[in-house]
Amino acid sequence: MDARLKELVDLTKKQWGLTDYYLGRHRLFRRLMLAGETIYFLNMEWFPNKYANWIDEEENPAGTASIDINIHTKEFHSAIFVQGLTYAKNGIVFPNKDVEEVKEWLANFTGLKIEKDFICKKRAERELYFQEQWNRVPLSPSVSIEVEFNEKGELTFYSQNISVLSKRKDLEEEYTLSLSSPIEAIAREQVVLAKFPQDDGTIIVYGVEETFIRNDQKGTVPFMLDKGITKIVNKEIVWQNTKRDNFERKYLQWDDEVSIEDAYSRVPHPDSLPITDEEVEKCMQGIIEFLQMKYPHESGKWMLKYLNRENSYLHANLEKTASKSLFAEKILIFLDNEGNVINYMDKKDLWDKIMDTKDDEQKEIKVSKEEAYNKLKPYFTLTPYYVFDSGDNKWVLCGKFDCDYFVDVESGEVSRLEDSFLIY
């Protein structure tokens, strides 16, 4: 074993009390973080000594410790004991099994100001979720730490995504947004048609598609839909001829394992590379050839909204420009770096399989969007959030515009969402 990895292995064994464990498997992998930084981790699977020579690749024995450590900072990203069982000696234990005890350990372990900058949202008796806030304002995407322990107070789960904290700058800004602010145009745009699943099928409703409105009122910041670099295209797709359908789906390979040379050389993640105009053209050609086979008579009816990198593939996000459906029709196409289509997902087909939608198009919309807006307006909410703007690569103060109610398009009845969800 490489001496650098051996040092991390020894540190892990000591930190988590793994005297009665042996290192069964290990691998190096990388993650692309929020601000485009590539982080390299060592994943270790420690098996209890009682399971000597464990060879099952598909399943780990109870008590196995799966631990990830940042190989450059030596910070632990996660420690998970399978089935909540631990054989650790002199490991992490919370004798009193209370929140204050966990807070004190986290402060010492992470070096963060847990008491000041995090709020604790208790999920269950022995499951704690700490969400970071800045000046009592939450962040999106959420920056959090999770801790679980068993009935003896022994830690069985630890996970954090706090590597983005160093990216916060210039967050001292007065929040001035309110529902009385001039945001009506944005609010109206967010009232959309949606499907509401029920036991006997679906109903069609007007709901609010949540968004983040910038505190300076200069627009919105989109939700983080995908990881990796994004390039907005917004180009109509047209072609002259059709092609015989000989398209064959290929399996997507999600392997993120890396070599020790790449890890210690800090080779940037492939998903961090900018998408060039040449790549856009290659993808557009591949998409046209695909549509000529699978959607031969729909030239000019689809638009390439944007491309993004994820898991070393290019994802093309298409939307139908003049759909006869009540809802936007979308296709997600997976391409390799040469612009060849590997696989695709038609979201309309997907939802048709999940939900009974055969009667959707026959339902009569008796409530106008304007009427729905006025019915929902008393229930609008605007909550301050710091949102990571991937375009500017920084955190910006926003108001999260949302609504917990919907309007039935046939009856006009206003109901609360509660634990249900809308499908746009």
C-alpha positions as a printed NumPy array, in Angstrom:
array([[  0.   ,   0.   ,   0.   ],
       [  1.178,   3.523,  -0.808],
       [  2.683,   5.187,   2.267],
       [  0.294,   8.154,   1.979],
       [ -2.717,   5.86 ,   2.017],
       [ -1.22 ,   3.822,   4.871],
       [ -1.053,   7.015,   6.938],
       [ -4.751,   7.678,   6.318],
       [ -5.655,   4.087,   7.154],
       [ -3.779,   4.259,  10.468],
       [ -5.384,   7.609,  11.313],
       [ -8.83 ,   6.169,  10.602],
       [ -8.281,   3.087,  12.719],
       [ -7.243,   5.219,  15.693],
       [ -9.922,   7.907,  15.29 ],
       [-12.86 ,   5.49 ,  15.112],
       [-11.628,   2.821,  17.542],
       [-11.292,   0.039,  14.974],
       [ -8.995,  -2.252,  16.985],
       [-11.304,  -5.219,  16.392],
       [-11.555,  -4.549,  12.651],
       [ -9.442,  -5.23 ,   9.587],
       [ -9.374,  -3.229,   6.336],
       [-11.274,  -5.351,   3.837],
       [-11.544,  -3.06 ,   0.832],
       [-10.515,   0.434,  -0.151],
       [-10.703,   2.687,  -3.19 ],
       [-10.072,   6.274,  -4.252],
       [-12.871,   8.361,  -5.749],
       [-13.607,  11.998,  -6.462],
       [-16.507,  14.411,  -6.139],
       [-17.195,  17.719,  -7.85 ],
       [-18.189,  20.203,  -5.191],
       [-20.537,  23.167,  -5.366],
       [-18.008,  25.791,  -6.477],
       [-16.367,  23.543,  -9.073],
       [-13.651,  22.206,  -6.786],
       [-12.598,  18.558,  -7.18 ],
       [-12.228,  16.692,  -3.881],
       [-10.517,  13.313,  -3.65 ],
       [-11.576,  10.768,  -1.04 ],
       [-10.318,   7.448,   0.236],
       [-13.188,   5.067,   0.948],
       [-12.417,   2.256,   3.384],
       [-14.565,  -0.724,   4.272],
       [-13.527,  -2.123,   7.64 ],
       [-14.845,  -5.587,   8.508],
       [-15.186,  -6.874,  12.084],
       [-12.501,  -9.459,  12.933],
       [-15.235, -12.017,  13.559],
       [-15.831, -12.007,   9.781],
       [-12.283, -12.861,   8.747],
       [-11.674, -13.317,   5.022],
       [-15.051, -11.892,   4.024],
       [-15.351, -12.226,   0.227],
       [-18.972, -11.325,  -0.618],
       [-18.743,  -8.318,  -2.974],
       [-22.481,  -7.652,  -2.949],
       [-23.119,  -7.372,   0.784],
       [-21.173,  -6.281,   3.85 ],
       [-21.639,  -7.951,   7.246],
       [-23.415,  -6.161,  10.097],
       [-21.044,  -3.867,  11.949],
       [-18.935,  -3.065,   8.873],
       [-17.562,   0.503,   9.021],
       [-17.592,   2.364,   5.704],
       [-15.523,   5.521,   6.109],
       [-14.614,   8.324,   3.667],
       [-11.709,  10.708,   4.282],
       [-10.496,  13.682,   2.232],
       [ -6.997,  12.576,   1.239],
       [ -5.61 ,  16.117,   1.134],
       [ -7.135,  17.741,   4.238],
       [ -7.52 ,  14.481,   6.211],
       [-11.046,  15.512,   7.159],
       [-13.583,  12.721,   7.586],
       [-16.558,  13.053,   5.271],
       [-18.592,  10.124,   6.569],
       [-18.5  ,   7.088,   8.863],
       [-21.313,   4.558,   8.551],
       [-21.68 ,   1.36 ,  10.578],
       [-23.81 ,  -1.188,   8.722],
       [-27.192,  -1.953,  10.337],
       [-26.395,   0.487,  13.16 ],
       [-24.092,  -2.053,  14.811],
       [-20.562,  -1.18 ,  15.955],
       [-17.701,  -3.203,  17.43 ],
       [-15.555,  -0.111,  17.952],
       [-13.42 ,   0.107,  21.104],
       [-12.828,   3.538,  22.578],
       [-14.869,   4.918,  19.692],
       [-17.271,   7.854,  19.697],
       [-19.819,   7.492,  22.508],
       [-22.444,   9.915,  23.83 ],
       [-23.147,   8.684,  27.394],
       [-26.037,  11.087,  27.995],
       [-27.437,  10.656,  24.477],
       [-28.49 ,  14.295,  24.219],
       [-28.143,  17.103,  21.691],
       [-25.748,  19.257,  23.725],
       [-23.322,  16.366,  24.022],
       [-23.353,  15.83 ,  20.259],
       [-22.917,  19.561,  19.624],
       [-19.824,  19.658,  21.84 ],
       [-18.292,  16.666,  20.038],
       [-19.031,  18.143,  16.607],
       [-17.467,  21.471,  17.558],
       [-14.26 ,  19.717,  18.616],
       [-14.27 ,  17.25 ,  15.727],
       [-14.989,  19.716,  12.88 ],
       [-13.663,  22.982,  14.302],
       [-16.962,  24.643,  13.382],
       [-19.099,  26.951,  15.506],
       [-21.935,  24.472,  15.846],
       [-23.811,  26.357,  18.547],
       [-23.728,  29.641,  16.619],
       [-24.005,  28.645,  12.966],
       [-26.137,  25.465,  13.002],
       [-29.634,  24.595,  14.104],
       [-30.51 ,  21.063,  15.13 ],
       [-33.518,  19.371,  13.583],
       [-34.147,  16.18 ,  15.508],
       [-35.436,  13.526,  13.108],
       [-35.881,  10.697,  15.567],
       [-34.911,   9.801,  19.117],
       [-31.316,   9.012,  18.181],
       [-31.02 ,  10.745,  14.791],
       [-29.853,  14.365,  14.654],
       [-29.687,  16.67 ,  11.636],
       [-27.721,  19.916,  11.885],
       [-28.435,  22.513,   9.213],
       [-26.189,  25.507,   8.795],
       [-27.543,  29.03 ,   8.846],
       [-25.741,  32.293,   8.287],
       [-27.095,  35.113,  10.435],
       [-30.051,  32.789,  11.125],
       [-30.727,  32.45 ,   7.383],
       [-30.598,  28.899,   5.879],
       [-28.53 ,  27.964,   2.839],
       [-29.525,  26.301,  -0.43 ],
       [-28.225,  23.809,  -1.324],
       [-28.355,  22.776,   2.306],
       [-25.087,  22.578,   4.239],
       [-25.578,  19.967,   6.899],
       [-24.232,  17.349,   9.286],
       [-26.032,  14.135,  10.274],
       [-25.331,  12.08 ,  13.374],
       [-26.944,   8.851,  14.603],
       [-26.18 ,   6.705,  17.649],
       [-27.549,   3.464,  19.088],
       [-29.262,   2.731,  22.409],
       [-25.839,   2.647,  24.12 ],
       [-24.97 ,   6.104,  22.811],
       [-22.373,   4.673,  20.406],
       [-22.035,   6.64 ,  17.16 ],
       [-23.25 ,   4.58 ,  14.187],
       [-23.605,   7.227,  11.478],
       [-21.789,  10.458,  10.651],
       [-22.032,  12.395,   7.388],
       [-21.306,  15.971,   6.403],
       [-21.186,  18.18 ,   3.322],
       [-19.419,  21.153,   4.881],
       [-16.641,  21.552,   2.319],
       [-18.502,  24.481,   0.72 ],
       [-18.356,  26.628,   3.843],
       [-15.127,  28.309,   2.836],
       [-16.854,  29.657,  -0.285],
       [-19.109,  32.089,   1.584],
       [-18.063,  35.702,   1.101],
       [-19.66 ,  39.108,   1.608],
       [-22.87 ,  37.76 ,   3.13 ],
       [-23.517,  40.854,   5.215],
       [-26.584,  42.212,   3.425],
       [-29.893,  43.524,   4.698],
       [-32.872,  41.432,   3.636],
       [-35.424,  43.788,   2.058],
       [-37.793,  41.5  ,   0.16 ],
       [-41.407,  41.072,   1.215],
       [-44.635,  39.926,  -0.381],
       [-45.513,  43.591,  -0.784],
       [-42.338,  44.11 ,  -2.846],
       [-42.747,  44.545,  -6.634],
       [-42.376,  40.81 ,  -7.369],
       [-45.825,  40.223,  -8.845],
       [-44.524,  39.416, -12.344],
       [-42.315,  36.652, -10.962],
       [-45.079,  35.364,  -8.694],
       [-47.525,  35.093, -11.592],
       [-44.959,  33.205, -13.664],
       [-44.581,  30.608, -10.893],
       [-48.273,  29.652, -10.866],
       [-48.341,  26.615, -13.159],
       [-50.391,  23.558, -13.989],
       [-49.408,  20.41 , -12.158],
       [-50.557,  16.853, -11.557],
       [-51.588,  15.797,  -8.086],
       [-51.462,  12.037,  -7.427],
       [-54.328,  10.428,  -5.553],
       [-55.3  ,   6.831,  -4.763],
       [-57.795,   6.69 ,  -7.631],
       [-55.649,   8.427, -10.253],
       [-54.629,  12.058, -10.645],
       [-56.202,  15.472, -10.507],
       [-54.971,  18.541, -12.369],
       [-54.312,  21.605, -10.283],
       [-52.654,  24.994, -10.274],
       [-49.711,  25.119,  -7.909],
       [-46.685,  27.285,  -7.26 ],
       [-43.339,  26.152,  -8.625],
       [-40.949,  27.371,  -5.952],
       [-38.083,  29.654,  -6.906],
       [-35.523,  31.942,  -5.316],
       [-36.001,  35.683,  -5.926],
       [-32.84 ,  37.756,  -5.602],
       [-32.823,  40.275,  -2.782],
       [-31.855,  42.997,  -5.283],
       [-34.98 ,  42.049,  -7.311],
       [-32.871,  41.541, -10.442],
       [-34.369,  38.175, -11.239],
       [-34.253,  34.676,  -9.82 ],
       [-31.652,  32.061,  -9.01 ],
       [-32.648,  28.597, -10.263],
       [-32.611,  25.551,  -8.037],
       [-29.487,  23.423,  -8.387],
       [-30.935,  20.896, -10.819],
       [-27.771,  19.086, -11.769],
       [-24.134,  18.808, -10.842],
       [-21.365,  19.813, -13.175],
       [-20.928,  22.65 , -15.618],
       [-24.074,  23.945, -17.366],
       [-24.31 ,  25.742, -20.697],
       [-27.552,  27.462, -21.696],
       [-28.388,  26.864, -25.381],
       [-32.107,  27.601, -26.055],
       [-31.914,  26.511, -29.707],
       [-34.725,  25.119, -31.849],
       [-33.976,  21.708, -33.379],
       [-34.918,  21.239, -37.042],
       [-34.177,  18.642, -39.732],
       [-35.27 ,  17.813, -43.262],
       [-35.256,  14.039, -43.524],
       [-36.177,  11.103, -41.328],
       [-34.012,   8.052, -40.633],
       [-34.666,   4.378, -40.094],
       [-34.843,   3.673, -36.377],
       [-31.796,   1.573, -35.525],
       [-31.048,   3.291, -32.222],
       [-29.895,   0.976, -29.448],
       [-29.65 ,   2.057, -25.837],
       [-26.327,   1.521, -24.114],
       [-25.735,   1.141, -20.403],
       [-24.413,   4.218, -18.607],
       [-21.203,   3.642, -16.692],
       [-21.132,   5.491, -13.352],
       [-17.699,   4.419, -12.085],
       [-16.007,   7.281, -10.185],
       [-12.923,   5.366,  -9.036],
       [ -9.585,   7.053,  -9.795],
       [ -5.904,   6.169,  -9.748],
       [ -3.591,   7.202,  -6.946],
       [ -1.579,   9.273,  -9.456],
       [ -4.627,  11.341, -10.478],
       [ -5.762,  11.708,  -6.866],
       [ -2.505,  13.138,  -5.561],
       [ -1.955,  15.204,  -8.711],
       [ -5.411,  16.749,  -8.086],
       [ -6.536,  16.188, -11.666],
       [ -9.753,  18.223, -12.149],
       [-12.991,  16.257, -12.344],
       [-14.133,  15.836, -15.989],
       [-17.48 ,  17.387, -15.045],
       [-15.688,  20.631, -14.107],
       [-14.556,  21.303, -17.681],
       [-16.405,  24.085, -19.539],
       [-18.676,  23.036, -22.409],
       [-17.253,  24.472, -25.627],
       [-19.155,  25.72 , -28.68 ],
       [-17.619,  22.84 , -30.621],
       [-19.092,  20.347, -28.144],
       [-22.489,  22.03 , -28.438],
       [-22.366,  21.561, -32.215],
       [-21.341,  17.892, -31.885],
       [-24.165,  17.282, -29.432],
       [-26.675,  19.088, -31.619],
       [-25.775,  16.865, -34.56 ],
       [-26.08 ,  13.741, -32.427],
       [-29.426,  14.913, -31.05 ],
       [-30.787,  15.616, -34.544],
       [-29.824,  12.133, -35.737],
       [-31.49 ,  10.663, -32.663],
       [-34.713,  12.645, -33.132],
       [-34.806,  11.739, -36.829],
       [-35.116,   8.107, -35.7  ],
       [-37.23 ,   8.288, -32.525],
       [-39.357,  11.419, -33.218],
       [-39.136,  11.617, -37.033],
       [-42.121,  13.905, -37.667],
       [-41.461,  16.468, -34.933],
       [-38.905,  18.738, -36.603],
       [-39.081,  22.255, -35.176],
       [-41.127,  21.086, -32.179],
       [-38.219,  20.57 , -29.791],
       [-35.775,  23.005, -28.215],
       [-32.406,  22.239, -26.665],
       [-32.662,  24.204, -23.425],
       [-29.245,  23.48 , -21.935],
       [-26.367,  21.043, -21.697],
       [-24.644,  19.984, -18.507],
       [-21.917,  17.555, -17.504],
       [-22.613,  14.827, -14.991],
       [-20.807,  11.557, -14.28 ],
       [-18.526,  12.17 , -17.29 ],
       [-21.477,  12.367, -19.703],
       [-23.101,  15.329, -21.395],
       [-26.796,  15.671, -20.545],
       [-29.012,  17.393, -23.116],
       [-32.255,  18.788, -21.723],
       [-34.941,  19.129, -24.401],
       [-38.399,  20.658, -24.099],
       [-41.249,  20.637, -26.592],
       [-42.042,  24.104, -27.879],
       [-45.676,  23.628, -28.89 ],
       [-47.017,  20.73 , -26.892],
       [-50.665,  19.699, -27.122],
       [-50.324,  18.322, -23.632],
       [-51.304,  20.373, -20.614],
       [-47.777,  19.915, -19.311],
       [-44.328,  20.543, -20.701],
       [-42.971,  17.515, -22.542],
       [-39.274,  16.941, -21.848],
       [-36.555,  14.55 , -22.94 ],
       [-33.25 ,  13.994, -21.175],
       [-30.586,  12.693, -23.579],
       [-27.25 ,  11.236, -22.457],
       [-24.296,  11.754, -24.809],
       [-20.622,  10.849, -24.713],
       [-17.933,  13.492, -25.157],
       [-17.991,  12.989, -28.929],
       [-21.685,  13.874, -29.149],
       [-22.963,  10.321, -29.64 ],
       [-26.308,   9.546, -27.996],
       [-25.925,   6.744, -25.435],
       [-29.359,   6.667, -23.817],
       [-32.399,   8.84 , -23.192],
       [-35.404,   9.321, -20.934],
       [-38.737,  10.671, -22.154],
       [-40.234,  12.171, -19.025],
       [-43.788,  12.031, -20.351],
       [-43.485,   8.286, -20.928],
       [-41.997,   7.917, -17.464],
       [-44.871,   9.648, -15.7  ],
       [-47.434,   7.83 , -17.855],
       [-46.03 ,   4.571, -16.497],
       [-45.978,   5.788, -12.902],
       [-49.378,   7.487, -12.903],
       [-52.728,   6.879, -14.589],
       [-52.784,   9.813, -17.007],
       [-55.076,   8.492, -19.757],
       [-57.905,  10.872, -18.831],
       [-55.775,  13.962, -18.165],
       [-56.238,  15.577, -21.565],
       [-60.028,  15.179, -21.398],
       [-60.335,  17.072, -18.125],
       [-61.855,  20.511, -18.469],
       [-59.978,  23.465, -17.019],
       [-62.737,  25.633, -15.563],
       [-60.427,  27.909, -13.554],
       [-58.186,  30.41 , -15.34 ],
       [-54.595,  31.017, -14.324],
       [-55.557,  34.531, -13.186],
       [-58.299,  33.155, -10.942],
       [-55.908,  30.576,  -9.534],
       [-53.313,  33.273,  -8.843],
       [-55.812,  35.322,  -6.854],
       [-56.983,  32.27 ,  -4.907],
       [-53.397,  31.28 ,  -3.987],
       [-52.075,  34.781,  -3.291],
       [-53.084,  34.845,   0.426],
       [-51.013,  31.688,   0.957],
       [-47.779,  32.809,  -0.741],
       [-44.645,  32.643,   1.414],
       [-41.293,  34.398,   0.99 ],
       [-38.505,  33.098,   3.219],
       [-34.938,  34.501,   3.294],
       [-32.248,  32.095,   2.022],
       [-28.645,  32.323,   0.977],
       [-28.481,  30.555,  -2.397],
       [-25.396,  29.442,  -4.263],
       [-25.454,  31.054,  -7.701],
       [-23.41 ,  28.755,  -9.929],
       [-23.275,  31.437, -12.627],
       [-21.509,  33.934, -10.364],
       [-19.902,  31.198,  -8.248],
       [-20.984,  32.791,  -4.96 ],
       [-23.723,  32.87 ,  -2.323],
       [-26.441,  35.495,  -2.813],
       [-29.261,  36.581,  -0.528],
       [-32.684,  35.619,  -1.885],
       [-36.266,  35.059,  -0.867],
       [-37.648,  31.544,  -1.395],
       [-41.052,  32.055,  -3.034],
       [-43.396,  29.144,  -2.359],
       [-46.938,  28.122,  -1.503],
       [-48.29 ,  25.137,   0.433],
       [-51.693,  25.203,  -1.308],
       [-53.11 ,  24.298,  -4.734],
       [-56.277,  24.979,  -6.743],
       [-58.294,  22.212,  -8.434],
       [-58.778,  23.238, -12.1  ],
       [-62.297,  21.784, -12.242],
       [-63.842,  22.675,  -8.89 ],
       [-61.736,  25.731,  -7.997],
       [-61.308,  24.311,  -4.5  ],
       [-58.201,  25.41 ,  -2.59 ],
       [-56.464,  22.648,  -0.602],
       [-53.281,  22.266,   1.414],
       [-50.432,  20.193,   0.028],
       [-49.411,  18.672,   3.371],
       [-47.225,  15.636,   2.62 ],
       [-48.21 ,  15.272,  -1.026],
       [-46.285,  16.521,  -4.02 ],
       [-46.958,  18.104,  -7.386],
       [-45.549,  16.893, -10.705],
       [-44.898,  19.717, -13.169]])
